[in-house]
mmCIF file of C-alpha atoms in Angstrom:
data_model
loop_
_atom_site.group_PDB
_atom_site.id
_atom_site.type_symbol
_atom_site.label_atom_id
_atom_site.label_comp_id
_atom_site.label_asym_id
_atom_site.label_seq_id
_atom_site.Cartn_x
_atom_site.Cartn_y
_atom_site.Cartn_z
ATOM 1 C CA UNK A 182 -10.252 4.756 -26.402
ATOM 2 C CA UNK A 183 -9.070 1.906 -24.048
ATOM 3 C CA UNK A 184 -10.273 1.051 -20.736
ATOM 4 C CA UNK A 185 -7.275 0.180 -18.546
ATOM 5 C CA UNK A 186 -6.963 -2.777 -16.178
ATOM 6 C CA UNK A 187 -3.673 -4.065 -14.333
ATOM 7 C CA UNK A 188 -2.629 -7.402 -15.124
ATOM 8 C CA UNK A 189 0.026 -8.669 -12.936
ATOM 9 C CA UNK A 190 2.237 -10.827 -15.687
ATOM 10 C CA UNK A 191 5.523 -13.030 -14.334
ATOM 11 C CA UNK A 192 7.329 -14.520 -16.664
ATOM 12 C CA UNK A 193 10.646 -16.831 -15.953
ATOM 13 C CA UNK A 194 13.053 -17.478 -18.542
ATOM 14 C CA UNK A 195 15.086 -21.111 -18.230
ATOM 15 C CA UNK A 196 18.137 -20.821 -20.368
ATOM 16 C CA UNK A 197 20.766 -23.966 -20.717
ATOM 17 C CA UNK A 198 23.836 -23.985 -22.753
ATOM 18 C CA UNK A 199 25.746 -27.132 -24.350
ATOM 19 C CA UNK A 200 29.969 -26.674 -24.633
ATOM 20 C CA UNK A 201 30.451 -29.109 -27.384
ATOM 21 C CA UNK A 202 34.612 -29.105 -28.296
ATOM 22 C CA UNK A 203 36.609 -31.322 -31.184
ATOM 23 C CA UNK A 204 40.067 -31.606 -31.988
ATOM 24 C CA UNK A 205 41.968 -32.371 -35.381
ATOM 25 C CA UNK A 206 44.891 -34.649 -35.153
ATOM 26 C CA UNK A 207 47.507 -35.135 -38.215
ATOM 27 C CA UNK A 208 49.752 -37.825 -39.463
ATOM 28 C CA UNK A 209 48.702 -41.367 -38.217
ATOM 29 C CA UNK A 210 45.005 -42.393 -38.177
ATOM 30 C CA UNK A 211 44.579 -42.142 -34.298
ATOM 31 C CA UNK A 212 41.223 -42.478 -32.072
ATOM 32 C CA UNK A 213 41.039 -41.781 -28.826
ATOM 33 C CA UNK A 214 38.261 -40.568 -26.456
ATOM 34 C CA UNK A 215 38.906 -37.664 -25.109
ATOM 35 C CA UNK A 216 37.334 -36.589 -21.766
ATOM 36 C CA UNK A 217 34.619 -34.014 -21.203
ATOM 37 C CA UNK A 218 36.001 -30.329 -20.528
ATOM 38 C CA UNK A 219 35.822 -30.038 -16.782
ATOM 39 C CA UNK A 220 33.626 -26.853 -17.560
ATOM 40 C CA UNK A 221 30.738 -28.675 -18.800
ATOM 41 C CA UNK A 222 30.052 -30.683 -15.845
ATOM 42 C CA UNK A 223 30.654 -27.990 -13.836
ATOM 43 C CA UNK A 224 27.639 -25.917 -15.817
ATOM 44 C CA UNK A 225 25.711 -29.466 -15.303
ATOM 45 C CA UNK A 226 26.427 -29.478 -11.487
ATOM 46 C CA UNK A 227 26.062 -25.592 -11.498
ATOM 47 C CA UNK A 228 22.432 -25.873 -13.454
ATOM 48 C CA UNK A 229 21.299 -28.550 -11.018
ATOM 49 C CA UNK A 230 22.119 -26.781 -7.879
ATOM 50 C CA UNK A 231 19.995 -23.875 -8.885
ATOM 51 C CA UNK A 232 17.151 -25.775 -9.853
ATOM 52 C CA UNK A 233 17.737 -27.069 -6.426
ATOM 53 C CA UNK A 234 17.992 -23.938 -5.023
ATOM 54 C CA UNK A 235 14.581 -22.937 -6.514
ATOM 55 C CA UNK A 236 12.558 -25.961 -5.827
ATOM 56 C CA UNK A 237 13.943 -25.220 -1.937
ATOM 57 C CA UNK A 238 12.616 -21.317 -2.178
ATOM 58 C CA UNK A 239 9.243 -22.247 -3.247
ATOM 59 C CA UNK A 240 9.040 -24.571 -0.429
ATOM 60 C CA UNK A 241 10.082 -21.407 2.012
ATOM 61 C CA UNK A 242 7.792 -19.505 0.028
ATOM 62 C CA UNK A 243 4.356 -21.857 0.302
ATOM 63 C CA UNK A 244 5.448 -23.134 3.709
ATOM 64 C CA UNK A 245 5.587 -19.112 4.712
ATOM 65 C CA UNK A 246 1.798 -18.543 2.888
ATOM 66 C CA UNK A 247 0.823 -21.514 5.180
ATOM 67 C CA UNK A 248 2.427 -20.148 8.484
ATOM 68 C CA UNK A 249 1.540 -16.079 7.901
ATOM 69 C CA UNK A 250 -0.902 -13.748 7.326
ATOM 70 C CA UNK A 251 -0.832 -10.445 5.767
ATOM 71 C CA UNK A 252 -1.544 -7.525 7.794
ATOM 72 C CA UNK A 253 -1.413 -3.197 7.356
ATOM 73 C CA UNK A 254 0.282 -1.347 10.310
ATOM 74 C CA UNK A 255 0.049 2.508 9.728
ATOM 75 C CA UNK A 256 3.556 3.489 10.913
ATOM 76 C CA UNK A 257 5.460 7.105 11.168
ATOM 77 C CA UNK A 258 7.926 8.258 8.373
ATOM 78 C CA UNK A 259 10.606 10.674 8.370
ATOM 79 C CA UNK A 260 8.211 13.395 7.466
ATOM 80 C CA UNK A 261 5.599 12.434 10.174
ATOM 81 C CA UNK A 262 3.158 11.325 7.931
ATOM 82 C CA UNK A 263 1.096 8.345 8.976
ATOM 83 C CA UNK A 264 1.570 5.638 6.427
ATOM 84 C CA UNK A 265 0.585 1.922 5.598
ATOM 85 C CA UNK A 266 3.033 -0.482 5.583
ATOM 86 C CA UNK A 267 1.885 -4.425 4.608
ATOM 87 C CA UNK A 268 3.668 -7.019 6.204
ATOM 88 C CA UNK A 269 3.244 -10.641 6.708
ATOM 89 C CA UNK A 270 2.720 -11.914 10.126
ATOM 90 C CA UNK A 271 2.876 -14.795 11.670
ATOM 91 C CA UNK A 272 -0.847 -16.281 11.787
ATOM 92 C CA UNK A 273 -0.630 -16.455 15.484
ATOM 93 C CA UNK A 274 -0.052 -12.322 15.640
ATOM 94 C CA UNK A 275 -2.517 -11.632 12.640
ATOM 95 C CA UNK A 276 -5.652 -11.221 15.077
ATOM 96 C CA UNK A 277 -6.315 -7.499 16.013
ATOM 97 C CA UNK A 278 -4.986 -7.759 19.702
ATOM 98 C CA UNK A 279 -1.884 -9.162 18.673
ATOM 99 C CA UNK A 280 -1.552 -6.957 15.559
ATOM 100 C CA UNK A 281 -1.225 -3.787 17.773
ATOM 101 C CA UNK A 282 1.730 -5.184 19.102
ATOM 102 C CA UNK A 283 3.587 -4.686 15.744
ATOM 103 C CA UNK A 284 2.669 -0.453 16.315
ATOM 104 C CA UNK A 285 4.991 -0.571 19.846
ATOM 105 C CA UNK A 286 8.488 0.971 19.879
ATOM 106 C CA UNK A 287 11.151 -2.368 20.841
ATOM 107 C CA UNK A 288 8.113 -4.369 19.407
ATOM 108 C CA UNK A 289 8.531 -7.131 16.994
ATOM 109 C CA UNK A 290 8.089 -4.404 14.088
ATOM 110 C CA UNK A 291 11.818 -2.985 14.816
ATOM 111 C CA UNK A 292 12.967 -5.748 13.203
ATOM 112 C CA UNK A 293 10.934 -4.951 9.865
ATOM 113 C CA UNK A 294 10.714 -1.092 9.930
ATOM 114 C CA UNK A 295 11.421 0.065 6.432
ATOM 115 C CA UNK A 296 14.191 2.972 5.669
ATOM 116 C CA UNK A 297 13.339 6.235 7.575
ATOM 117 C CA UNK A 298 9.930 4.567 9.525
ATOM 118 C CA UNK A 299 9.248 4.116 13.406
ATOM 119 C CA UNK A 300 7.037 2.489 15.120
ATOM 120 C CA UNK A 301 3.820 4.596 17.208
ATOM 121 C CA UNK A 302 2.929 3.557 20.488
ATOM 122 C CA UNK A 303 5.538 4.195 23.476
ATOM 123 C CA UNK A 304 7.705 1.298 24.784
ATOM 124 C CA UNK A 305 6.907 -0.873 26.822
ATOM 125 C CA UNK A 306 2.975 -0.627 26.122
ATOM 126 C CA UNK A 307 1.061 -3.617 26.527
ATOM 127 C CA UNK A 308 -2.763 -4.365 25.741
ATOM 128 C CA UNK A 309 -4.497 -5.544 28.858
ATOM 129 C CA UNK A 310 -7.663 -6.377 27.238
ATOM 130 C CA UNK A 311 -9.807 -6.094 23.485
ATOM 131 C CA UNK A 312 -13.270 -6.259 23.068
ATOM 132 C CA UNK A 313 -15.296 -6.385 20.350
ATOM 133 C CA UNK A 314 -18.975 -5.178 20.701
ATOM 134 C CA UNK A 315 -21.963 -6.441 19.053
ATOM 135 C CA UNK A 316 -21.860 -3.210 16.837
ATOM 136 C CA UNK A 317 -18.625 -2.732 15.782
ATOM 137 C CA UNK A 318 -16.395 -1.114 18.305
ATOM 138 C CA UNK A 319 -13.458 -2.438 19.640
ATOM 139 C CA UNK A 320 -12.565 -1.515 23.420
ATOM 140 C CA UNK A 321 -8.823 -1.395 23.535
ATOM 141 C CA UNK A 322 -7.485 -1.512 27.331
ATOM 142 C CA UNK A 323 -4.213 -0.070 27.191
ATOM 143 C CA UNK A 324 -1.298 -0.741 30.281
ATOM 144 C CA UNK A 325 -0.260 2.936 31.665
ATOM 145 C CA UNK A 326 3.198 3.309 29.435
ATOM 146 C CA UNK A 327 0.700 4.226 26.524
ATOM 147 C CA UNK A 328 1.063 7.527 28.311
ATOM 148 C CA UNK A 329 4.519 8.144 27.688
ATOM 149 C CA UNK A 330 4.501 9.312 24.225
ATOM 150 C CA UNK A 331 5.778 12.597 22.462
ATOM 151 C CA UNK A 332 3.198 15.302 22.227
ATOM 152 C CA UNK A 333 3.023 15.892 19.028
ATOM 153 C CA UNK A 334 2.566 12.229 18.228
ATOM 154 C CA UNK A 335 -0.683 12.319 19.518
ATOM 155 C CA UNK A 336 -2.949 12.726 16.656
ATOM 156 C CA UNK A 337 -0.751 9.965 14.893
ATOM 157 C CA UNK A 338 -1.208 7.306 17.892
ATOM 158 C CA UNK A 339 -4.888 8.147 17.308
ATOM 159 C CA UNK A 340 -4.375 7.549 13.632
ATOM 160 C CA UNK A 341 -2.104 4.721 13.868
ATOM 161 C CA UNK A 342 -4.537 2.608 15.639
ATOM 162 C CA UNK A 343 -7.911 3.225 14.233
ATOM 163 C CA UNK A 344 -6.490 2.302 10.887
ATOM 164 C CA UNK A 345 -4.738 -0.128 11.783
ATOM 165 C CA UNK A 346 -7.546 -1.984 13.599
ATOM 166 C CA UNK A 347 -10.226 -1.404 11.219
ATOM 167 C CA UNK A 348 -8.558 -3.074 8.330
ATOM 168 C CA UNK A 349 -10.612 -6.255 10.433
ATOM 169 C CA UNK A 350 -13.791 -6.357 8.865
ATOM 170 C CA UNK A 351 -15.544 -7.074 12.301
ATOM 171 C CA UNK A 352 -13.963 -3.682 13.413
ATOM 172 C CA UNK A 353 -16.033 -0.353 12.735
ATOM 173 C CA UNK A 354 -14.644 1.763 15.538
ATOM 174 C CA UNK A 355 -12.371 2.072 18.137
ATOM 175 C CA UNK A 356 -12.704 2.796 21.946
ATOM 176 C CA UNK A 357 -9.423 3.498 24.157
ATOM 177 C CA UNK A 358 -9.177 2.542 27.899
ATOM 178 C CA UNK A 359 -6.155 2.811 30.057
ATOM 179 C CA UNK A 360 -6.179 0.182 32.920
ATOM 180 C CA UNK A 361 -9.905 -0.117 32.262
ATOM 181 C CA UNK A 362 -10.768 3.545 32.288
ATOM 182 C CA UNK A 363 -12.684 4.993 29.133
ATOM 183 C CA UNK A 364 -10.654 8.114 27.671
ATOM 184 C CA UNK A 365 -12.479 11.261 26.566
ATOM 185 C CA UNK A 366 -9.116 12.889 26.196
ATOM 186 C CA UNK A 367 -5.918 12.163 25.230
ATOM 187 C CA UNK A 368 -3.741 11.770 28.078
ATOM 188 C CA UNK A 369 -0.912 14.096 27.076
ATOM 189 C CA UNK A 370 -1.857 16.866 24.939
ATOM 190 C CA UNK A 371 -5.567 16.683 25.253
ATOM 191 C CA UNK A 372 -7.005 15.471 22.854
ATOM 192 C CA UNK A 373 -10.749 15.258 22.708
ATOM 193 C CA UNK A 374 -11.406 11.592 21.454
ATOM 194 C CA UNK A 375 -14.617 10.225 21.135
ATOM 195 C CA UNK A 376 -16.325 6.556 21.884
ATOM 196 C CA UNK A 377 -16.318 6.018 18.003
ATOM 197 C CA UNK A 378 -12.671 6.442 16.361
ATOM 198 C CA UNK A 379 -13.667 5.721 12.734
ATOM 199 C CA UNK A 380 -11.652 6.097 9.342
ATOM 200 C CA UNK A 381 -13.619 9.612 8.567
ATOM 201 C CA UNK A 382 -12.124 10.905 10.998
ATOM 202 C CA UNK A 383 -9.440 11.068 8.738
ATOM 203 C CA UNK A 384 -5.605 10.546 8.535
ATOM 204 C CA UNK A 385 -2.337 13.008 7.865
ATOM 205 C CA UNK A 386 -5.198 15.862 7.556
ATOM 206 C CA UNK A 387 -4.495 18.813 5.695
ATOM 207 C CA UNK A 388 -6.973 21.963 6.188
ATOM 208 C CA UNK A 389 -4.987 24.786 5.243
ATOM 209 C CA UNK A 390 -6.889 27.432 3.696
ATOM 210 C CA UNK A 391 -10.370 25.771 4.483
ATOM 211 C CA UNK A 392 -12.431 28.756 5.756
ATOM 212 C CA UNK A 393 -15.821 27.212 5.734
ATOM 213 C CA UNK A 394 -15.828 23.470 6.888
ATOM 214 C CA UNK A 395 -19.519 23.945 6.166
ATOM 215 C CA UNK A 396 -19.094 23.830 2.382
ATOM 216 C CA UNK A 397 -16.243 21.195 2.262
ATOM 217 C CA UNK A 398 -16.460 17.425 2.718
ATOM 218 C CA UNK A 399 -13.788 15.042 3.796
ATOM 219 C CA UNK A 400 -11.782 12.745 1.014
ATOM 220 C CA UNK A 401 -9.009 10.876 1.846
ATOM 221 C CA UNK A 402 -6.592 10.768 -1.396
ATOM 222 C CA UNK A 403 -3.141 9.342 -1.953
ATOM 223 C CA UNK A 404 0.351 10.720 -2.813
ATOM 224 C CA UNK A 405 3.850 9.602 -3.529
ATOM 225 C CA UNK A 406 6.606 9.877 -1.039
ATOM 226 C CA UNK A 407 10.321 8.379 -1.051
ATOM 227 C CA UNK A 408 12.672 6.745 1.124
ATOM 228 C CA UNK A 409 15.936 4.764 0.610
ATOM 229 C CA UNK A 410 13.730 1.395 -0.777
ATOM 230 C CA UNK A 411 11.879 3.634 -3.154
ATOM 231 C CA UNK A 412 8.472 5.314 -3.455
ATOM 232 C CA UNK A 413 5.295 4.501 -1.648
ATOM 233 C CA UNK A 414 1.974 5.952 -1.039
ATOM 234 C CA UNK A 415 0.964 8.658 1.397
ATOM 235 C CA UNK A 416 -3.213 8.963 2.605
ATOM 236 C CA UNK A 417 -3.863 12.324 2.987
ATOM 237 C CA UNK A 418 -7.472 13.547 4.428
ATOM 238 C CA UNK A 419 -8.339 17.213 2.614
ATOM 239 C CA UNK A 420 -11.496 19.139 2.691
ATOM 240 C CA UNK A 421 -12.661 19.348 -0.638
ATOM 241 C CA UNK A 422 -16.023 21.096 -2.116
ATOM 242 C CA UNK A 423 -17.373 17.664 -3.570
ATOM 243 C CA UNK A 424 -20.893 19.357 -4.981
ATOM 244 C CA UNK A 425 -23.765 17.723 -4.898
ATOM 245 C CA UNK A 426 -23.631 15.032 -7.435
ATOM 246 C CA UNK A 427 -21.718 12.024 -8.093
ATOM 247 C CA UNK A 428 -19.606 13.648 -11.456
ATOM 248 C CA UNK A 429 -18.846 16.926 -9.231
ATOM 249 C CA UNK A 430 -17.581 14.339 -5.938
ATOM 250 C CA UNK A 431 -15.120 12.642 -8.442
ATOM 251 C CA UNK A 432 -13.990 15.392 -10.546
ATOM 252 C CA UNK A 433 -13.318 17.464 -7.414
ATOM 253 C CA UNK A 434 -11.168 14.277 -6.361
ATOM 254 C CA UNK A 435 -9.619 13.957 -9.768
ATOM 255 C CA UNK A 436 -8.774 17.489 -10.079
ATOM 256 C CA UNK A 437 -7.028 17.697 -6.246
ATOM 257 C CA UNK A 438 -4.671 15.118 -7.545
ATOM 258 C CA UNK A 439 -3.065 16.689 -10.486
ATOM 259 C CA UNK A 440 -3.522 20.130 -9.124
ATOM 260 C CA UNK A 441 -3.067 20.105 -5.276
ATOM 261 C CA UNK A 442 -0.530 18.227 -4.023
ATOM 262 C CA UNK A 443 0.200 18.695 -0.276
ATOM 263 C CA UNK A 444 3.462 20.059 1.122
ATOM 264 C CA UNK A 445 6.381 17.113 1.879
ATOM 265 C CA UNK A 446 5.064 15.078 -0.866
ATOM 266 C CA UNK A 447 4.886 14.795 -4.800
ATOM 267 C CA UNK A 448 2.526 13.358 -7.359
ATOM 268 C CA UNK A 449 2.824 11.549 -10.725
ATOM 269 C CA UNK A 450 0.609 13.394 -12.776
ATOM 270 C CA UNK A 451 1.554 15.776 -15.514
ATOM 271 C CA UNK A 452 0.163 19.059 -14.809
ATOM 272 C CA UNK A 453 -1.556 18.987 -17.879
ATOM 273 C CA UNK A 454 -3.997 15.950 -17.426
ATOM 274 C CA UNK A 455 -7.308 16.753 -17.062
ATOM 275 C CA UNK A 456 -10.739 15.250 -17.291
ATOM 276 C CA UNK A 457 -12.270 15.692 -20.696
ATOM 277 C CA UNK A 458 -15.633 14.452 -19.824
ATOM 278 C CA UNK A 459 -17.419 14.394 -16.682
ATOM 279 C CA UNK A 460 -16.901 11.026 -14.978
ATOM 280 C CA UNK A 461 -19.643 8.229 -15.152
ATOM 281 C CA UNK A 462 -20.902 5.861 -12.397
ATOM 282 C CA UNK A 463 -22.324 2.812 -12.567
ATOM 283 C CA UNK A 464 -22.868 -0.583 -10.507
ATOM 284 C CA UNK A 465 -19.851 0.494 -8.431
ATOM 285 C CA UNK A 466 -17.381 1.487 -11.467
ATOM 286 C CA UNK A 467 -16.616 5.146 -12.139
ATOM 287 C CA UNK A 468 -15.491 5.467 -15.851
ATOM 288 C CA UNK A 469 -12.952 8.573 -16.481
ATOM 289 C CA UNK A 470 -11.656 10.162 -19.616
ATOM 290 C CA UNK A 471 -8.674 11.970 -19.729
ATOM 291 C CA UNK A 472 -6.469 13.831 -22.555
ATOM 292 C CA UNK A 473 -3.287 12.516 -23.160
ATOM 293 C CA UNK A 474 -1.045 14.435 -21.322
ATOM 294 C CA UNK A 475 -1.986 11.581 -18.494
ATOM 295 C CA UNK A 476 0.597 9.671 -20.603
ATOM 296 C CA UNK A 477 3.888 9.635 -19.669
ATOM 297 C CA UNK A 478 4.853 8.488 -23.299
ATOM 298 C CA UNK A 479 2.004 9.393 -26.061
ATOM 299 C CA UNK A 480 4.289 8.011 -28.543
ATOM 300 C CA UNK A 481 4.244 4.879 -26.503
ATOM 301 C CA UNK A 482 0.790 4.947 -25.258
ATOM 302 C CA UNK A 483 2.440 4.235 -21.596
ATOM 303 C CA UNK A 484 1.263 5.125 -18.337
ATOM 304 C CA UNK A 485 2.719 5.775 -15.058
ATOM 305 C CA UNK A 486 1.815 2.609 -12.847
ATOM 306 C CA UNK A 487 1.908 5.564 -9.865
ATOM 307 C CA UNK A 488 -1.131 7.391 -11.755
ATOM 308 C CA UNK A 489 -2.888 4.273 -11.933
ATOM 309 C CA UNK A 490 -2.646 3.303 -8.471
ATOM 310 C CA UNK A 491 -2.850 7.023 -6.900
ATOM 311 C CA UNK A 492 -6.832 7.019 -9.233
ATOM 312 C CA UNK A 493 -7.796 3.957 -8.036
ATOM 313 C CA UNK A 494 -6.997 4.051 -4.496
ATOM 314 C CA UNK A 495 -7.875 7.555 -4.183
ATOM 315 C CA UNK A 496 -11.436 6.963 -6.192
ATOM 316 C CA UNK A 497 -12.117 3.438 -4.208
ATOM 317 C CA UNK A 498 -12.243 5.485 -1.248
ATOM 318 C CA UNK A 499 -15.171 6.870 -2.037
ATOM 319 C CA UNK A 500 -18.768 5.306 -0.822
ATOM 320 C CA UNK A 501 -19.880 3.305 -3.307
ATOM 321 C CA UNK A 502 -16.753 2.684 -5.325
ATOM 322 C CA UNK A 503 -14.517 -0.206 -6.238
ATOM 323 C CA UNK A 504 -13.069 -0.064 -9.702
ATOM 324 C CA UNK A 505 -11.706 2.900 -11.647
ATOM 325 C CA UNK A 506 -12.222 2.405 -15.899
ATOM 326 C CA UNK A 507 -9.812 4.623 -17.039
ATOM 327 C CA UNK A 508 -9.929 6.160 -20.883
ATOM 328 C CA UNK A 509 -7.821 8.312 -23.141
ATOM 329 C CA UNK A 510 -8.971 10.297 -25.728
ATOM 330 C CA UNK A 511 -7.334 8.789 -29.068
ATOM 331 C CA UNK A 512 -5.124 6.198 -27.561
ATOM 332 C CA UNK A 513 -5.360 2.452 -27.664
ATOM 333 C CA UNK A 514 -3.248 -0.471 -26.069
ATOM 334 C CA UNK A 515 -2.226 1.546 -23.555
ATOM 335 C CA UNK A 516 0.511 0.303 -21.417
ATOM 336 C CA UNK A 517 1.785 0.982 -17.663
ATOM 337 C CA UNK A 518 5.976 1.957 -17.842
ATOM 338 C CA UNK A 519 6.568 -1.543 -16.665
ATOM 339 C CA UNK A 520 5.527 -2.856 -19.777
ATOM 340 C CA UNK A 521 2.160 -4.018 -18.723
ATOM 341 C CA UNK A 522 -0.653 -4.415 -20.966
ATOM 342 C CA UNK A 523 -4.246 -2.436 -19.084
ATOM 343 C CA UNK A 524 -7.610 -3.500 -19.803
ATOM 344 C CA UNK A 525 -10.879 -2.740 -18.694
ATOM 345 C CA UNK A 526 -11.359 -1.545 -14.529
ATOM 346 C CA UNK A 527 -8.755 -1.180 -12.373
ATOM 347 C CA UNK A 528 -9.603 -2.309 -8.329
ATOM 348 C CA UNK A 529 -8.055 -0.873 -5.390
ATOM 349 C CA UNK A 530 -4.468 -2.728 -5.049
ATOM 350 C CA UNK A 531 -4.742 -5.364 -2.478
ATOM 351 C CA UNK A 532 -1.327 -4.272 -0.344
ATOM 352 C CA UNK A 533 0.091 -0.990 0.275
ATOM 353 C CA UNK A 534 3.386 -0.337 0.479
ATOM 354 C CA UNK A 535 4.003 -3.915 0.149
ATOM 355 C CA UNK A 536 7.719 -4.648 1.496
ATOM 356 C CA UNK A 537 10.091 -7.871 1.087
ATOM 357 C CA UNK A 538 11.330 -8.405 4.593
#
């Protein structure tokens, strides 16, 4: 068995080549020097300007770590999920007033809006005011065009920002006011909101089928979707039966994964995988054993990077948790499909949805 940890490896390869030409002359014994094939100073001028060219990018790069911040924003896709983006921000925007102005339509986020995503709040909505109280809650004063919005983007704006704003460690909960008025209700479709918008509330929730809430707890597990740019990951709220005991809350997790994946989006896992042993806990790592149809290569011992990620940020959700040790039965050096080697826990990836803009 092998426990599994990503390890981010970048390597850079630095290849030069040396044109080298001769020349055989007959009849009289002549010497001459003959010049340099224009080529090879042009591969020596050609070399140079892109070491050039990458000394200046890792300037652009460290001066841009020194000038931004990175930030989530939980924006809209095409399939009206609610989804993280990361982006880097300038420092002076990274702050959670400022950050909210990256979720307004005509905002500075239209100019970094990945393929098929929009922005959440109406246009023209400005904050008027944040507060943060001495337990947690941040009072967001809204200007009135935070009215104007589409009803049945309502739940999402309500998503949208107390995601977005509790990725701030200060931040708890949220509480919305509109030109200093507290909101019980949503102002268009009627909402009921409370004082405390928190993350169990939940986010792109999915209760079809739930009969008894009663006997069904709240877990927030991620999914694949796809755009133009490529795949990224979808939080999904479900009401599970998590038992009573740490092994049943994780298999129940586990097992929704694989076998219940929720309308508009698609998983990684083979339907095969399954938990061989019941999961163990301890000091903050829950250890799981699979059978080897999690491989997407048994020959190969290789893993889809998607099923690593979807466990651990799935599983770190959980009270309690933050790393995932993740075994299969018979296997050793296991491998994700982009070749890298895993070892020991996996932690909860430090940016979703991660984009290059």
């Amino acid at each position: 068995m092998s426990k599994i940890k990503i390890t981010a490896v970048s390597t850079m390869l630095a290849t030069s080549m040396l044109l080298t030409g001769c020349g055989l002359f007959g009849g009289e014994d002549v010497a001459e020097e003959i010049d340099p094939p224009q080529d090879v100073e042009y591969t020596k001028d050609n070399q140079k300007i892109k070491e050039e060219a990458k000394e200046t990018a890792k300037e652009k790069e460290s001066k841009k770590a020194e000038e931004t911040l990175t930030r989530e924003v939980y924006l809209i896709d095409k399939n009206g999920f609610v989804v993280p983006q990361t982006i880097d921000v300038p420092k002076a925007d990274a702050a959670a007033a400022e950050i909210i102005e990256y979720l307004v339509v005509g905002g500075p986020i239209d100019q970094m809006l990945p393929n098929g995503f929009r922005a959440v709040l109406p246009a023209g909505t400005e904050v008027k005011s944040v507060n943060l109280k001495e337990n947690g809650t941040l009072v967001v004063d809204f200007s009135p065009e935070f009215k104007e919005y589409k009803a049945e983007d309502e739940s999402r704006i309500l998503q949208s920002l107390t995601w977005t704003l509790t990725q701030f460690d200060a931040v708890k909960n949220v509480q919305l006011q509109i030109n200093g008025y507290d909101q019980k209700e949503m102002p268009v479709n009627k909402t009921p909101i409370s004082e405390e918008l928190t993350r169990a509330d939940g986010i792109n929730m999915q209760t079809e089928g739930i009969t008894d809430m009663t006997s069904t707890s709240s877990a927030t597990l991620y999914y694949l979707s796809q755009n133009a740019d490529g795949t990224y990951y979808v939080p999904v709220t479900k009401r599970l039966d998590l038992g009573k005991t740490d092994e049943e809350r994780f298999t129940a997790v586990v097992d929704s994964l694989i076998k219940d994946v929720p309308k508009g989006l698609v998983g990684d896992f083979n339907n095969e995988a399954a938990l061989v042993a019941k999961p163990e806990y301890e000091d903050g790592t829950v250890t799981l054993t699979f059978n080897k149809a999690l491989l997407n290569s048994a020959e190969k011992s290789q893993l889809s990077k998607h099923v690593v990620d979807a466990l651990a940020l799935s599983l770190t959700e959980q009270k309690g948790v933050e790393n995932v040790s993740i075994e299969v039965k018979g296997q050793k050096n296991i491998t994700v499909d982009s070749g890298q080697k895993l070892t020991e826990e996996v932690s909860r990836p430090e940016n979703i949805n991660a984009e290059a803009f």
